[in-house]
Amino acid sequence: NQVFRRTVESGHIPNMIFYGPSGVGKTTVASIIAAGSGMKLHKLNGTTASTSDIKSVLNDIGTLGTDGGILLDEIQYFNKRQQQSLLECVEQGTVTLIASTTENPYFYVYNALLSRCTVFEFKALTAADIRQGLQNAVARLGADDQTPILIPDDALDYLAQSAGGDMRKALGNLEFAVTAAPIEN
């Protein structure tokens, strides 16, 4: 019964910008919101997308006849002109914008676009949060392979604490540890 669940269940998804460090779930939350609301999510990454990529997605959304959403990963890398190209569609409501950034959006996002979005700040995860995520991943990996994965508590604690609040880093380290671990029986 938290804010994102209530938002998805309301059926009205506002334009949002997710701001926070890497590996805390910004893109994952955006994908869950899109899936839960029935939006077709078009992902564009600021490090690789061009203005023509944005326009192509906007044209596709305009012809689909359904609710469309755009997830802009790393919006801080989109220049002002690229961000402006979204403004009309966001303003008219033909596009629902969900953007993520690791940089302060009040410095990196075009003001007119920023004023049409709600900013949510994501915090680094705690070691306890990461430990729980690692336990879930271990259970899933063991179930997928039908091979139990045994990790001592102190190793789980070490992986959780050494991730620095970044779940993606913790999962990568877990995958490496599982791959490198000896197989017994």
CSV table of C-alpha atoms in Angstrom, one decimal:
chain,number,residue,atom,x,y,z
A,1,ASN,CA,0.0,0.0,0.0
A,2,GLN,CA,2.8,2.4,-0.9
A,3,VAL,CA,2.9,5.3,-3.3
A,4,PHE,CA,3.9,3.5,-6.5
A,5,ARG,CA,1.5,0.7,-6.0
A,6,ARG,CA,-1.4,3.1,-5.4
A,7,THR,CA,-0.3,5.1,-8.4
A,8,VAL,CA,-0.3,2.1,-10.7
A,9,GLU,CA,-3.6,0.8,-9.3
A,10,SER,CA,-5.2,4.3,-9.9
A,11,GLY,CA,-4.7,3.9,-13.6
A,12,HIS,CA,-3.3,7.4,-13.9
A,13,ILE,CA,0.4,7.4,-14.3
A,14,PRO,CA,2.0,10.8,-14.0
A,15,ASN,CA,5.2,12.0,-15.6
A,16,MET,CA,8.0,11.1,-13.3
A,17,ILE,CA,11.8,11.5,-12.9
A,18,PHE,CA,13.6,9.0,-10.7
A,19,TYR,CA,16.8,10.4,-9.2
A,20,GLY,CA,19.4,8.4,-7.2
A,21,PRO,CA,22.5,6.4,-7.3
A,22,SER,CA,23.2,3.5,-9.6
A,23,GLY,CA,21.8,0.1,-8.7
A,24,VAL,CA,18.9,1.1,-6.5
A,25,GLY,CA,16.0,0.1,-8.8
A,26,LYS,CA,15.0,3.2,-10.7
A,27,THR,CA,14.7,1.4,-14.1
A,28,THR,CA,13.1,-1.7,-12.4
A,29,VAL,CA,10.4,0.5,-10.8
A,30,ALA,CA,9.7,2.2,-14.1
A,31,SER,CA,9.3,-1.2,-15.8
A,32,ILE,CA,7.0,-2.5,-13.1
A,33,ILE,CA,4.9,0.7,-13.3
A,34,ALA,CA,4.6,0.4,-17.1
A,35,ALA,CA,3.7,-3.3,-16.9
A,36,GLY,CA,1.2,-2.8,-14.1
A,37,SER,CA,-0.5,0.0,-15.9
A,38,GLY,CA,-0.6,-1.6,-19.4
A,39,MET,CA,1.7,1.0,-20.9
A,40,LYS,CA,3.9,0.0,-23.8
A,41,LEU,CA,7.3,1.1,-22.5
A,42,HIS,CA,9.8,2.4,-25.0
A,43,LYS,CA,13.3,2.5,-23.5
A,44,LEU,CA,15.8,5.1,-24.7
A,45,ASN,CA,19.2,5.6,-23.1
A,46,GLY,CA,20.8,9.1,-23.1
A,47,THR,CA,24.2,7.7,-23.8
A,48,THR,CA,23.2,6.3,-27.2
A,49,ALA,CA,19.8,7.7,-28.3
A,50,SER,CA,19.6,10.5,-30.8
A,51,THR,CA,16.9,13.1,-31.5
A,52,SER,CA,15.7,11.0,-34.4
A,53,ASP,CA,15.4,8.0,-32.1
A,54,ILE,CA,13.1,10.1,-29.8
A,55,LYS,CA,11.0,11.2,-32.8
A,56,SER,CA,10.7,7.7,-34.1
A,57,VAL,CA,9.4,6.5,-30.7
A,58,LEU,CA,7.0,9.5,-30.5
A,59,ASN,CA,5.6,8.6,-34.0
A,60,ASP,CA,5.1,5.0,-33.0
A,61,ILE,CA,3.3,6.0,-29.9
A,62,GLY,CA,1.1,8.3,-31.9
A,63,THR,CA,0.0,5.5,-34.2
A,64,LEU,CA,-0.5,2.8,-31.6
A,65,GLY,CA,-3.8,4.1,-30.2
A,66,THR,CA,-2.9,2.9,-26.8
A,67,ASP,CA,-1.2,4.5,-23.8
A,68,GLY,CA,2.4,4.8,-24.5
A,69,GLY,CA,5.3,5.4,-22.1
A,70,ILE,CA,8.8,6.4,-22.6
A,71,LEU,CA,11.6,5.5,-20.2
A,72,LEU,CA,14.6,7.7,-20.6
A,73,ASP,CA,17.5,6.1,-18.9
A,74,GLU,CA,20.3,8.6,-18.0
A,75,ILE,CA,18.2,11.6,-19.0
A,76,GLN,CA,21.1,13.8,-17.9
A,77,TYR,CA,22.9,12.8,-21.2
A,78,PHE,CA,20.0,14.0,-23.4
A,79,ASN,CA,20.8,17.5,-24.5
A,80,LYS,CA,18.3,20.4,-24.2
A,81,ARG,CA,17.0,20.0,-27.8
A,82,GLN,CA,16.4,16.3,-27.3
A,83,GLN,CA,14.5,17.0,-24.1
A,84,GLN,CA,12.5,19.8,-25.8
A,85,SER,CA,11.4,17.3,-28.5
A,86,LEU,CA,9.4,15.5,-25.8
A,87,LEU,CA,7.7,18.6,-24.4
A,88,GLU,CA,4.7,18.8,-26.6
A,89,CYS,CA,3.7,15.1,-26.2
A,90,VAL,CA,4.2,15.3,-22.5
A,91,GLU,CA,2.2,18.4,-22.2
A,92,GLN,CA,-0.7,16.9,-24.3
A,93,GLY,CA,-0.6,13.7,-22.4
A,94,THR,CA,0.0,11.5,-25.4
A,95,VAL,CA,3.2,10.3,-23.7
A,96,THR,CA,3.9,9.4,-20.1
A,97,LEU,CA,7.5,10.1,-19.4
A,98,ILE,CA,9.4,8.2,-16.8
A,99,ALA,CA,13.0,9.3,-16.7
A,100,SER,CA,15.9,8.1,-14.5
A,101,THR,CA,19.1,9.9,-13.7
A,102,THR,CA,22.0,9.6,-11.3
A,103,GLU,CA,22.6,13.3,-11.5
A,104,ASN,CA,20.5,16.0,-9.8
A,105,PRO,CA,17.6,16.7,-12.2
A,106,TYR,CA,17.3,20.3,-11.1
A,107,PHE,CA,20.6,20.9,-12.8
A,108,TYR,CA,20.4,18.5,-15.7
A,109,VAL,CA,16.8,18.4,-16.9
A,110,TYR,CA,15.2,21.1,-19.1
A,111,ASN,CA,13.1,23.3,-16.8
A,112,ALA,CA,10.0,23.1,-18.8
A,113,LEU,CA,10.1,19.3,-18.9
A,114,LEU,CA,11.0,19.2,-15.2
A,115,SER,CA,8.0,21.3,-14.3
A,116,ARG,CA,5.7,18.7,-15.8
A,117,CYS,CA,7.2,15.8,-13.8
A,118,THR,CA,7.2,14.6,-10.3
A,119,VAL,CA,10.7,13.9,-9.0
A,120,PHE,CA,11.3,10.9,-6.7
A,121,GLU,CA,14.6,10.6,-5.0
A,122,PHE,CA,15.9,7.0,-4.5
A,123,LYS,CA,18.4,6.4,-1.8
A,124,ALA,CA,21.2,3.9,-1.6
A,125,LEU,CA,20.0,0.5,-0.3
A,126,THR,CA,21.0,-0.6,3.1
A,127,ALA,CA,23.1,-3.7,3.6
A,128,ALA,CA,20.0,-5.4,5.1
A,129,ASP,CA,18.0,-4.6,1.9
A,130,ILE,CA,20.8,-5.9,-0.3
A,131,ARG,CA,21.2,-9.1,1.9
A,132,GLN,CA,17.5,-9.8,1.4
A,133,GLY,CA,17.8,-9.3,-2.4
A,134,LEU,CA,20.8,-11.6,-2.4
A,135,GLN,CA,18.9,-14.3,-0.5
A,136,ASN,CA,16.1,-14.1,-3.0
A,137,ALA,CA,18.6,-14.3,-5.9
A,138,VAL,CA,20.3,-17.4,-4.3
A,139,ALA,CA,16.9,-19.1,-3.9
A,140,ARG,CA,16.0,-18.3,-7.5
A,141,LEU,CA,19.3,-19.5,-8.9
A,142,GLY,CA,19.1,-22.7,-7.0
A,143,ALA,CA,15.5,-23.3,-8.1
A,144,ASP,CA,16.4,-22.6,-11.8
A,145,ASP,CA,19.3,-24.9,-11.8
A,146,GLN,CA,17.7,-27.4,-9.5
A,147,THR,CA,21.0,-27.3,-7.6
A,148,PRO,CA,21.0,-25.8,-4.1
A,149,ILE,CA,23.4,-23.0,-3.6
A,150,LEU,CA,24.9,-22.8,-0.2
A,151,ILE,CA,26.4,-19.5,0.9
A,152,PRO,CA,27.6,-19.0,4.5
A,153,ASP,CA,26.0,-16.1,6.4
A,154,ASP,CA,29.3,-14.2,6.7
A,155,ALA,CA,29.8,-14.4,2.9
A,156,LEU,CA,26.3,-13.0,2.3
A,157,ASP,CA,27.0,-10.2,4.8
A,158,TYR,CA,30.3,-9.4,3.1
A,159,LEU,CA,28.6,-9.3,-0.3
A,160,ALA,CA,25.8,-7.0,1.0
A,161,GLN,CA,28.1,-4.6,2.8
A,162,SER,CA,30.7,-4.4,0.1
A,163,ALA,CA,28.1,-3.4,-2.5
A,164,GLY,CA,27.9,0.2,-1.3
A,165,GLY,CA,24.1,0.3,-1.6
A,166,ASP,CA,24.1,-0.9,-5.2
A,167,MET,CA,22.0,-4.0,-5.8
A,168,ARG,CA,23.3,-4.5,-9.3
A,169,LYS,CA,26.9,-4.6,-8.0
A,170,ALA,CA,25.9,-7.0,-5.3
A,171,LEU,CA,24.1,-9.3,-7.8
A,172,GLY,CA,27.1,-9.2,-10.1
A,173,ASN,CA,29.4,-10.1,-7.3
A,174,LEU,CA,27.1,-12.9,-6.2
A,175,GLU,CA,27.0,-14.3,-9.8
A,176,PHE,CA,30.8,-14.3,-9.8
A,177,ALA,CA,31.0,-16.0,-6.5
A,178,VAL,CA,28.5,-18.7,-7.5
A,179,THR,CA,30.3,-19.3,-10.8
A,180,ALA,CA,33.7,-19.5,-9.1
A,181,ALA,CA,32.5,-21.7,-6.2
A,182,PRO,CA,33.4,-25.4,-6.1
A,183,ILE,CA,30.6,-27.8,-7.2
A,184,GLU,CA,30.1,-30.6,-4.7
A,185,ASN,CA,28.0,-33.7,-5.3
